[in-house]
PDB file of C-alpha atoms in Angstrom:
ATOM      1  CA  MET A   1     -33.976 -82.864 -27.348  1.00 48.00           C
ATOM      2  CA  SER A   2     -35.769 -82.637 -24.015  1.00 55.00           C
ATOM      3  CA  GLY A   3     -33.761 -83.698 -20.957  1.00 57.00           C
ATOM      4  CA  ARG A   4     -36.609 -85.994 -20.046  1.00 55.00           C
ATOM      5  CA  LEU A   5     -36.243 -87.891 -23.321  1.00 60.00           C
ATOM      6  CA  ALA A   6     -32.517 -88.325 -22.752  1.00 61.00           C
ATOM      7  CA  ARG A   7     -33.053 -90.244 -19.496  1.00 77.00           C
ATOM      8  CA  GLU A   8     -33.110 -93.988 -19.453  1.00 92.00           C
ATOM      9  CA  THR A   9     -36.455 -95.735 -19.303  1.00 92.00           C
ATOM     10  CA  ARG A  10     -37.314 -99.220 -18.165  1.00 94.00           C
ATOM     11  CA  ALA A  11     -40.445-101.295 -18.624  1.00 96.00           C
ATOM     12  CA  SER A  12     -41.388-104.330 -16.571  1.00 97.00           C
ATOM     13  CA  VAL A  13     -44.256-106.775 -17.021  1.00 98.00           C
ATOM     14  CA  ASP A  14     -45.809-108.864 -14.258  1.00 98.00           C
ATOM     15  CA  VAL A  15     -48.291-111.629 -15.090  1.00 98.00           C
ATOM     16  CA  LEU A  16     -51.222-111.174 -12.705  1.00 98.00           C
ATOM     17  CA  SER A  17     -53.282-114.121 -13.920  1.00 98.00           C
ATOM     18  CA  ALA A  18     -53.549-116.713 -16.671  1.00 97.00           C
ATOM     19  CA  ASP A  19     -56.917-118.457 -16.767  1.00 98.00           C
ATOM     20  CA  GLU A  20     -58.728-120.797 -19.119  1.00 97.00           C
ATOM     21  CA  VAL A  21     -61.725-119.291 -20.919  1.00 96.00           C
ATOM     22  CA  PRO A  22     -64.596-120.990 -22.754  1.00 94.00           C
ATOM     23  CA  GLY A  23     -63.746-122.088 -26.263  1.00 93.00           C
ATOM     24  CA  GLY A  24     -60.317-123.516 -25.428  1.00 94.00           C
ATOM     25  CA  GLY A  25     -58.484-120.268 -24.902  1.00 97.00           C
ATOM     26  CA  ARG A  26     -56.523-118.502 -22.189  1.00 97.00           C
ATOM     27  CA  GLN A  27     -56.935-115.032 -20.782  1.00 98.00           C
ATOM     28  CA  VAL A  28     -53.757-113.429 -19.483  1.00 98.00           C
ATOM     29  CA  VAL A  29     -53.780-110.243 -17.392  1.00 98.00           C
ATOM     30  CA  ASN A  30     -50.471-108.353 -17.213  1.00 98.00           C
ATOM     31  CA  LYS A  31     -49.371-105.291 -15.257  1.00 98.00           C
ATOM     32  CA  VAL A  32     -46.990-103.096 -17.267  1.00 98.00           C
ATOM     33  CA  THR A  33     -44.912-100.478 -15.426  1.00 98.00           C
ATOM     34  CA  ILE A  34     -42.789 -97.877 -17.254  1.00 97.00           C
ATOM     35  CA  GLU A  35     -40.203 -96.031 -15.177  1.00 96.00           C
ATOM     36  CA  ILE A  36     -37.952 -93.084 -16.000  1.00 93.00           C
ATOM     37  CA  GLU A  37     -34.562 -92.901 -14.335  1.00 92.00           C
ATOM     38  CA  GLY A  38     -34.603 -90.429 -11.441  1.00 91.00           C
ATOM     39  CA  ALA A  39     -38.390 -89.989 -11.341  1.00 92.00           C
ATOM     40  CA  GLU A  40     -40.205 -90.478  -8.041  1.00 95.00           C
ATOM     41  CA  LYS A  41     -43.212 -92.195  -9.627  1.00 96.00           C
ATOM     42  CA  PRO A  42     -43.625 -94.481 -12.629  1.00 96.00           C
ATOM     43  CA  ALA A  43     -44.330 -92.729 -15.936  1.00 96.00           C
ATOM     44  CA  ALA A  44     -47.174 -95.183 -16.594  1.00 97.00           C
ATOM     45  CA  VAL A  45     -48.820 -98.226 -15.056  1.00 98.00           C
ATOM     46  CA  ALA A  46     -51.345-100.242 -17.062  1.00 98.00           C
ATOM     47  CA  GLU A  47     -53.077-103.577 -16.982  1.00 98.00           C
ATOM     48  CA  THR A  48     -53.463-105.407 -20.274  1.00 98.00           C
ATOM     49  CA  VAL A  49     -55.859-108.260 -21.005  1.00 98.00           C
ATOM     50  CA  VAL A  50     -54.978-110.682 -23.795  1.00 97.00           C
ATOM     51  CA  ARG A  51     -56.977-113.675 -24.974  1.00 97.00           C
ATOM     52  CA  VAL A  52     -55.259-116.415 -26.944  1.00 96.00           C
ATOM     53  CA  TYR A  53     -57.030-119.196 -28.829  1.00 94.00           C
ATOM     54  CA  SER A  54     -55.343-122.020 -30.659  1.00 85.00           C
TER      55      SER A  54
END
């Protein structure tokens, strides 16, 4: 097993916005950050966009 895989990882999610959209739904934009223990920079940072209709 790679030493990198043996390190602990952590993911955090921040909600950047949650807005109403036409048709009675909501659009939520999240920022997801994945960090590896001991690394100087995050392993990944992404924004996700989700639309929910009920």
